[in-house]
mmCIF file of C-alpha atoms in Angstrom:
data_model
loop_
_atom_site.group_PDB
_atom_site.id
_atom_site.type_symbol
_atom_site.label_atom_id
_atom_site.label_comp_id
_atom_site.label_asym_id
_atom_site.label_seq_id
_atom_site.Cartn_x
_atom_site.Cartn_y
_atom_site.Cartn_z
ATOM 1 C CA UNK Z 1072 192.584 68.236 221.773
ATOM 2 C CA UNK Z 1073 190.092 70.743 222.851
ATOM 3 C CA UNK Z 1074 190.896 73.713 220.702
ATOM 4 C CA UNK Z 1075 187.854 76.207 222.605
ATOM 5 C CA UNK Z 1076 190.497 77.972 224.853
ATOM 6 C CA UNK Z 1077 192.064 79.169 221.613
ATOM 7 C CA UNK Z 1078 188.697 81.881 221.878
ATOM 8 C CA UNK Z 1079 190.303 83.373 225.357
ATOM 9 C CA UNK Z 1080 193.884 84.342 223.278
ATOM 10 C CA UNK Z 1081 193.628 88.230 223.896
ATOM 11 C CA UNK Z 1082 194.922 89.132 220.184
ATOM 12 C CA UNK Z 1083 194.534 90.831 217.105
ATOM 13 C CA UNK Z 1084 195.088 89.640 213.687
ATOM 14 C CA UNK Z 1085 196.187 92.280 211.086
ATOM 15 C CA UNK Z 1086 196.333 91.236 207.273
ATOM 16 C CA UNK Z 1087 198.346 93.616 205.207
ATOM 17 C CA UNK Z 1088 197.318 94.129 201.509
ATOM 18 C CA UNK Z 1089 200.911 94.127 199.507
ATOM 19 C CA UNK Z 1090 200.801 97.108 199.028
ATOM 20 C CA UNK Z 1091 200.917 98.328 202.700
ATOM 21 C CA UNK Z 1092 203.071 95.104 203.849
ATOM 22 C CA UNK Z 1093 205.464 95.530 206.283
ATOM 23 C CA UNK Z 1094 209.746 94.862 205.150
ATOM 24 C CA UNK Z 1095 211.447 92.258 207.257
ATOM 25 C CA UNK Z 1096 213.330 95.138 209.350
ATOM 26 C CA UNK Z 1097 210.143 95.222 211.062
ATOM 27 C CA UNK Z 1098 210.612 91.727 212.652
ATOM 28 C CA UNK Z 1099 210.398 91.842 216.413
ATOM 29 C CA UNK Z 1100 211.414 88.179 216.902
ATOM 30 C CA UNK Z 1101 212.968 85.046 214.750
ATOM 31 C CA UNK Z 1102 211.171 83.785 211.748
ATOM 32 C CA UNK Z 1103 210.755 80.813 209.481
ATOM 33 C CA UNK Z 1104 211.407 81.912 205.523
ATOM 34 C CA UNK Z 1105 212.286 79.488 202.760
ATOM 35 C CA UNK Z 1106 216.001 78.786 202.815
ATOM 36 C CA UNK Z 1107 217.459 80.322 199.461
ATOM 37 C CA UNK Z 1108 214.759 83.001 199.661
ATOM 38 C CA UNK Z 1109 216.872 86.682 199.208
ATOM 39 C CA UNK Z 1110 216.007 88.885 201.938
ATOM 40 C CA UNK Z 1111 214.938 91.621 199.332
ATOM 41 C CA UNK Z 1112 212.081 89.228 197.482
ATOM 42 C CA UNK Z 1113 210.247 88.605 201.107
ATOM 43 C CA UNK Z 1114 207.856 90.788 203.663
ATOM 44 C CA UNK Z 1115 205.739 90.715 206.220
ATOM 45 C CA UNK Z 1116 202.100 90.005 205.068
ATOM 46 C CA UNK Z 1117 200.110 89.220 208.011
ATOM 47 C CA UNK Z 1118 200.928 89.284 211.975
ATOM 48 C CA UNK Z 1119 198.630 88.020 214.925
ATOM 49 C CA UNK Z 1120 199.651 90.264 218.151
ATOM 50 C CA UNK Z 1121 199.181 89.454 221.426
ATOM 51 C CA UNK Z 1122 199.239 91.787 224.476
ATOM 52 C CA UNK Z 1123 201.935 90.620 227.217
ATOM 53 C CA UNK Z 1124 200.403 91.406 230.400
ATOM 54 C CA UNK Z 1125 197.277 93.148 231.862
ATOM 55 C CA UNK Z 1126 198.283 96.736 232.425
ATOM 56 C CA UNK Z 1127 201.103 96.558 230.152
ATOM 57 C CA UNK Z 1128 201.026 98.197 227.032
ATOM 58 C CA UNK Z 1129 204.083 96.049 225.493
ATOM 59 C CA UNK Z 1130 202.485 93.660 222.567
ATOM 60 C CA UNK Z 1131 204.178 91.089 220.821
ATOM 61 C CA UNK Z 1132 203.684 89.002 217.512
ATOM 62 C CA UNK Z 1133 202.192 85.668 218.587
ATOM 63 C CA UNK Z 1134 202.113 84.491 214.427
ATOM 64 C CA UNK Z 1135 204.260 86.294 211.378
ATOM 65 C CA UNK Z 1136 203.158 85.178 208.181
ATOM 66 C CA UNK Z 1137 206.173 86.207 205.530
ATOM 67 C CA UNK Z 1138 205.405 85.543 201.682
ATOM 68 C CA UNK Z 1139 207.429 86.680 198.401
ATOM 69 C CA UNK Z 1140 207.419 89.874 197.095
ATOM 70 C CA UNK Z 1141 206.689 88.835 193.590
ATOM 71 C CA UNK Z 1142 203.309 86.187 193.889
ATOM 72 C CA UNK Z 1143 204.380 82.578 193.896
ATOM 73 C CA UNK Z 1144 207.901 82.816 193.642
ATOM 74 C CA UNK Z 1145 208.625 81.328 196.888
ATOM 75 C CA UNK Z 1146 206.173 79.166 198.926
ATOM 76 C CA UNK Z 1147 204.435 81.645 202.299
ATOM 77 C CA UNK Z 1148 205.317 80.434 205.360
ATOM 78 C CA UNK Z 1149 203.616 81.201 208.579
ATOM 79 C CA UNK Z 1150 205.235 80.883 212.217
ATOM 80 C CA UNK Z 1151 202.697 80.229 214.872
ATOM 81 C CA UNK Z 1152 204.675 80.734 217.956
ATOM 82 C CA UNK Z 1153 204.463 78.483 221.381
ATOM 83 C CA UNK Z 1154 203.381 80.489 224.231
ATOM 84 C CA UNK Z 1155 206.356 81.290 226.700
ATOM 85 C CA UNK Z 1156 208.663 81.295 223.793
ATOM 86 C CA UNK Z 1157 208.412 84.864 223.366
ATOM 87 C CA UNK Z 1158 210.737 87.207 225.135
ATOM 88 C CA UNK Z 1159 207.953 90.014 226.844
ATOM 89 C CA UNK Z 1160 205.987 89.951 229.613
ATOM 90 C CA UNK Z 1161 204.739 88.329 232.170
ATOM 91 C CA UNK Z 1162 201.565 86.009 230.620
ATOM 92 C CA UNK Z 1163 198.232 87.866 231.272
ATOM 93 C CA UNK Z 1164 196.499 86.383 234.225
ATOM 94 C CA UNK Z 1165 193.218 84.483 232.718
ATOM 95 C CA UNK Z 1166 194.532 83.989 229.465
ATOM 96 C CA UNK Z 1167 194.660 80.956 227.608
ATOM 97 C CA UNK Z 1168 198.000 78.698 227.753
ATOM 98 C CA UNK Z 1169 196.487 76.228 225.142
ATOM 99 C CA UNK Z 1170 199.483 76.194 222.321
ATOM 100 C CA UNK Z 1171 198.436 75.840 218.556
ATOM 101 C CA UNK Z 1172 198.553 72.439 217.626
ATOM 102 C CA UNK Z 1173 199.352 70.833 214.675
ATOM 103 C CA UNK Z 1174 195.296 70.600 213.288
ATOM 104 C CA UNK Z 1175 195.682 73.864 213.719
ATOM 105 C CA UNK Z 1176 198.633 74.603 211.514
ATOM 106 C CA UNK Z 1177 197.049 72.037 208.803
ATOM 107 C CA UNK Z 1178 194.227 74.107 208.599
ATOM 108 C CA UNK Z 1179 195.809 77.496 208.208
ATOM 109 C CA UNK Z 1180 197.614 76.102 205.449
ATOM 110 C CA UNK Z 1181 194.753 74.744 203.575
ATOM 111 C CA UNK Z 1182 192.494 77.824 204.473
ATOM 112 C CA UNK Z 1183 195.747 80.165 203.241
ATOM 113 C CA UNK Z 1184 196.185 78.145 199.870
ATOM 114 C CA UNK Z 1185 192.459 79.058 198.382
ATOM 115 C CA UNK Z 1186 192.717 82.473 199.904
ATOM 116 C CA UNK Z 1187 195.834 83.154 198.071
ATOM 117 C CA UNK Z 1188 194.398 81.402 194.770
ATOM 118 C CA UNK Z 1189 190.915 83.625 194.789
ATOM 119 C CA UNK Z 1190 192.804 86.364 195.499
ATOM 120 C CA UNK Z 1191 195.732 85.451 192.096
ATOM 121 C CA UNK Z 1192 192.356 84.331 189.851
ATOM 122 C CA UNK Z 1193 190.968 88.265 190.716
ATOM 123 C CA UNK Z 1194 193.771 90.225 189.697
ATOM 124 C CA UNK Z 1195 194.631 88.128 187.122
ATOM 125 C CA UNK Z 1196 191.328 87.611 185.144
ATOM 126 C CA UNK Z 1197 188.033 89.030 184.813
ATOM 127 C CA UNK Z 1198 185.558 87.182 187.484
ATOM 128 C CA UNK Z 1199 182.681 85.841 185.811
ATOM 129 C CA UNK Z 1200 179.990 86.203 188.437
ATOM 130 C CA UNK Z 1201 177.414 88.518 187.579
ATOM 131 C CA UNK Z 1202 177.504 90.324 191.604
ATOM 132 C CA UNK Z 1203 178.412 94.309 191.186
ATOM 133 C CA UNK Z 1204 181.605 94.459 193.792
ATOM 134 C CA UNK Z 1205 180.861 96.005 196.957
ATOM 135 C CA UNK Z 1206 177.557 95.776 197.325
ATOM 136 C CA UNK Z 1207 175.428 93.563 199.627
ATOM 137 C CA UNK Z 1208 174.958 90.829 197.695
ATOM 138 C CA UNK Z 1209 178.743 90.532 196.778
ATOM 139 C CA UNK Z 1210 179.871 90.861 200.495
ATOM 140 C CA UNK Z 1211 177.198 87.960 201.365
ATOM 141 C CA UNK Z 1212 178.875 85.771 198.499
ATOM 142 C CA UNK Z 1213 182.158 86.483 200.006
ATOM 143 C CA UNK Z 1214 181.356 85.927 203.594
ATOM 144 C CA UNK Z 1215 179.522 82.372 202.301
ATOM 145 C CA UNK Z 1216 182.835 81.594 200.605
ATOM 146 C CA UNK Z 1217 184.864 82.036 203.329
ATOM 147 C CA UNK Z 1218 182.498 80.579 205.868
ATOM 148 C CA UNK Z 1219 183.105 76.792 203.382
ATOM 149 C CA UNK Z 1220 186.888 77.557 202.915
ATOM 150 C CA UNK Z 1221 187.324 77.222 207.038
ATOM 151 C CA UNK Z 1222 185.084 74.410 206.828
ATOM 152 C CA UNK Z 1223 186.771 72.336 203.902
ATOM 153 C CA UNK Z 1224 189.861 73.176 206.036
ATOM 154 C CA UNK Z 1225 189.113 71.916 208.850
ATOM 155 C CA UNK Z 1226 187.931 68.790 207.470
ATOM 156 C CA UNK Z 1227 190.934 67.904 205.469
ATOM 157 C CA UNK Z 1228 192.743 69.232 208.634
ATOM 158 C CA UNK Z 1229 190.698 66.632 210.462
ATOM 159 C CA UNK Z 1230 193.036 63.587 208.253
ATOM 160 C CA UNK Z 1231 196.066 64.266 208.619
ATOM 161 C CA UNK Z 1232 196.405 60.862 209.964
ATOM 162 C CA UNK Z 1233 195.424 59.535 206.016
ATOM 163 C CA UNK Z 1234 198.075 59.476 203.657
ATOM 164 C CA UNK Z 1235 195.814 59.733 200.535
ATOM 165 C CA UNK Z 1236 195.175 63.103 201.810
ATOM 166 C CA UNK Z 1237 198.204 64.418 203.697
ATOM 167 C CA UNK Z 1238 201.638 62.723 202.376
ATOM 168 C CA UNK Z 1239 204.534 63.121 205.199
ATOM 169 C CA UNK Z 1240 207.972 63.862 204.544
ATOM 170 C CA UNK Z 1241 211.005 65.454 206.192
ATOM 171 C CA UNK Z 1242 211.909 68.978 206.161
ATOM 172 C CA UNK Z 1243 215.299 70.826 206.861
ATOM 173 C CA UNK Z 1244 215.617 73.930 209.097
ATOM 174 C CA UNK Z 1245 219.405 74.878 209.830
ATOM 175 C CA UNK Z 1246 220.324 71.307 209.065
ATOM 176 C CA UNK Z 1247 217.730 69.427 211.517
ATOM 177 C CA UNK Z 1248 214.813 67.019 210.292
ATOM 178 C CA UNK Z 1249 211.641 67.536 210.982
ATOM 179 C CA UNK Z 1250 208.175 65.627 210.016
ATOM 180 C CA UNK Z 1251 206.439 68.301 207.465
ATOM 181 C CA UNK Z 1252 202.292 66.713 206.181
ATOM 182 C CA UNK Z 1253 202.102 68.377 202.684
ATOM 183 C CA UNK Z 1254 198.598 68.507 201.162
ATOM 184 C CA UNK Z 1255 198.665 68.593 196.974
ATOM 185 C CA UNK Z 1256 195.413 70.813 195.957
ATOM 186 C CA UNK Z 1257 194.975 71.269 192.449
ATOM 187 C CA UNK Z 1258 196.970 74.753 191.747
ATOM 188 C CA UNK Z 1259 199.463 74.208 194.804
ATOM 189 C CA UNK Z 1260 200.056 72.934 198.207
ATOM 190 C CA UNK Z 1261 199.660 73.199 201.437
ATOM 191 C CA UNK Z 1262 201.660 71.652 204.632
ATOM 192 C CA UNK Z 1263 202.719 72.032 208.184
ATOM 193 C CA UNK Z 1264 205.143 70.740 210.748
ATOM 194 C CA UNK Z 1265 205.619 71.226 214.562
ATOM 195 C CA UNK Z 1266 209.383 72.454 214.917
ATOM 196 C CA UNK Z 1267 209.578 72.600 218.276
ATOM 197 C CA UNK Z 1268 209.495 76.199 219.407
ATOM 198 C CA UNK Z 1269 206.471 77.070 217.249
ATOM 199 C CA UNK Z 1270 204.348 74.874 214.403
ATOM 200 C CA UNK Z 1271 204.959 75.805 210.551
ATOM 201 C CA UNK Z 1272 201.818 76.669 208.095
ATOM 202 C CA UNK Z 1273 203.142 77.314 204.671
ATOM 203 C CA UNK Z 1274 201.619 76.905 201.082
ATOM 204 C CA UNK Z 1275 202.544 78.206 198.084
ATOM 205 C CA UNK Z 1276 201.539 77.318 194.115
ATOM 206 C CA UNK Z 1277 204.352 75.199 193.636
ATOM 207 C CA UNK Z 1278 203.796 71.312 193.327
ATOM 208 C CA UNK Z 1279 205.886 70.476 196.067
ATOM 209 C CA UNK Z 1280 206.472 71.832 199.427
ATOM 210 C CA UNK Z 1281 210.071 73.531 200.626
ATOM 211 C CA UNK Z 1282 212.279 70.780 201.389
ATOM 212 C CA UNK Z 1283 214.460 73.106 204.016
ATOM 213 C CA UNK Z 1284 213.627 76.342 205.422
ATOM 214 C CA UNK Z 1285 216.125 78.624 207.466
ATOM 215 C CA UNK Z 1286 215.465 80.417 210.985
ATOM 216 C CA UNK Z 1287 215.624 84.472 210.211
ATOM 217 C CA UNK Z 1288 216.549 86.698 213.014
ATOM 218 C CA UNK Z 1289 215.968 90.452 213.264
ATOM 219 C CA UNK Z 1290 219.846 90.589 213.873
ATOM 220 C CA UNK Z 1291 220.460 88.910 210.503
ATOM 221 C CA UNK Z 1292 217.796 91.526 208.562
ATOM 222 C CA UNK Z 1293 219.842 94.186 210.544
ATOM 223 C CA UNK Z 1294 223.517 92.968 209.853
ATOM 224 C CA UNK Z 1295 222.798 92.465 206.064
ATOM 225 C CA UNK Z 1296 220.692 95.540 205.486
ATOM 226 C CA UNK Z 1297 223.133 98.043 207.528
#
C-alpha cells in the first residue's frame, strides 16, 4: 500500500512530557486502554490533531496515545483513528483519505517501545556517553538515533507476515476477538491489531502483550469522576 498520501494529513502531533500530560477528562472521543487499568493510574501522553475542514477552526484528535501513570505498570496503547469515524466536520477538500494501515501501526509500536526504553534507561541510570547534554554534538547523536529507530521499525514492520518475528494471537475488546501481531524485543513488546474503527499500537515492558483491552468513552471518565 502506498503510504506517501499519509504526507498530505493536515495535522499536528503533540508529545506531552509526564509531567504536563493531559488526565483522561480531556478525552474528546472513545479510546482504547488496557481492560483492568483504574481510570486514576492512566493519562493522556501524546495526541495527533487534525483540523476538520478548511475555514473551520474545530480540530479533532486523529491518534490518542494513553499510557500509565506510574512507568510500566500497564502496557501504552495508542488509537490511530479511521478517517470518517470521527464526529466533526466536513473532511478538508484536498486532504488525504488514505487510512493508517496496519504497517503502520506495527511500526509505531516498535518505534514507541525503544523510545520509551531510552527514555526509562535516562532517568533511571547515569548515561555513559561522554556528549555534554544539550549541546550540538548531543542533539546530532540524538537525531542519528532516532533517524535508525524509524528505520529498524519499519523494517521489522516490513515482516509482519514472518512469525519468527511477529507471533499472532487474539485479543479481547468488550468481549470480541480480534487478530493482535505482538513483537518480543529484549526489555518488552510491541504489537498491533486493526479493530475495525481504528488500528491499535501498544507496547509496554511486560513480556507479553494485553490479552483484552476495553473501549473508554469520555461519558464513562465523566460518570465515574462526577
Amino acid at each position: 500500500m502506498d503510504r506517501a498520501g499519509e504526507q498530505l494529513r493536515p495535522l499536528t502531533l503533540v508529545r506531552y512530557a509526564r509531567a504536563m500530560s493531559l488526565p483522561l477528562d480531556g478525552l474528546d472521543t472513545a479510546v482504547l486502554v488496557p481492560d483492568k487499568a483504574p481510570l486514576s493510574e492512566l493519562h493522556v501522553v501524546e495526541v495527533q490533531h487534525e483540523h476538520s475542514g478548511e475555514g473551520v477552526d474545530e480540530d479533532f484528535w486523529s491518534a490518542v496515545t494513553v499510557a500509565p501513570v506510574h512507568e510500566g505498570a500497564w502496557a501504552t496503547v495508542r488509537t490511530l483513528f479511521r478517517r470518517g469515524v470521527r464526529p466533526t466536520g466536513p473532511a478538508r477538500i484536498g486532504a488525504s483519505t488514505v487510512d493508517p494501515d496496519l504497517h503502520a501501526a506495527a511500526a509505531a509500536a516498535v518505534r514507541d517501545l525503544h523510545h520509551s526504553q531510552r527514555s526509562t534507561s535516562a532517568t533511571t541510570s547515569t548515561t555513559t556517553s561522554t556528549t555534554t547534554p544539550g549541546t550540538a554534538q548531543a542533539h546530532q547523536e540524538l537525531e542519528a538515533w532516532v533517524q535508525e529507530v524509524a528505520e529498524l521499525a519499519e523494517r521489522t514492520a516490513d515482516r509482519l507476515d514472518d512469525p519468527q518475528t511477529w507471533t499472532r494471537r487474539a485479543v479481547s475488546i468488550e468481549g470480541r476477538a480480534y487478530a493482535m501481531w505482538t513483537h518480543h524485543g529484549t526489555t518488552g513488546f510491541a504489537a498491533c491489531a486493526d479493530v475495525g474503527f481504528a488500528l491499535l499500537s501498544t507496547h509496554g515492558p511486560q513480556s507479553e502483550a494485553p490479552s483484552s483491552l476495553r473501549l473508554l468513552t469520555p461519558q464513562v471518565v465523566t460518570s465515574t469522576w462526577s
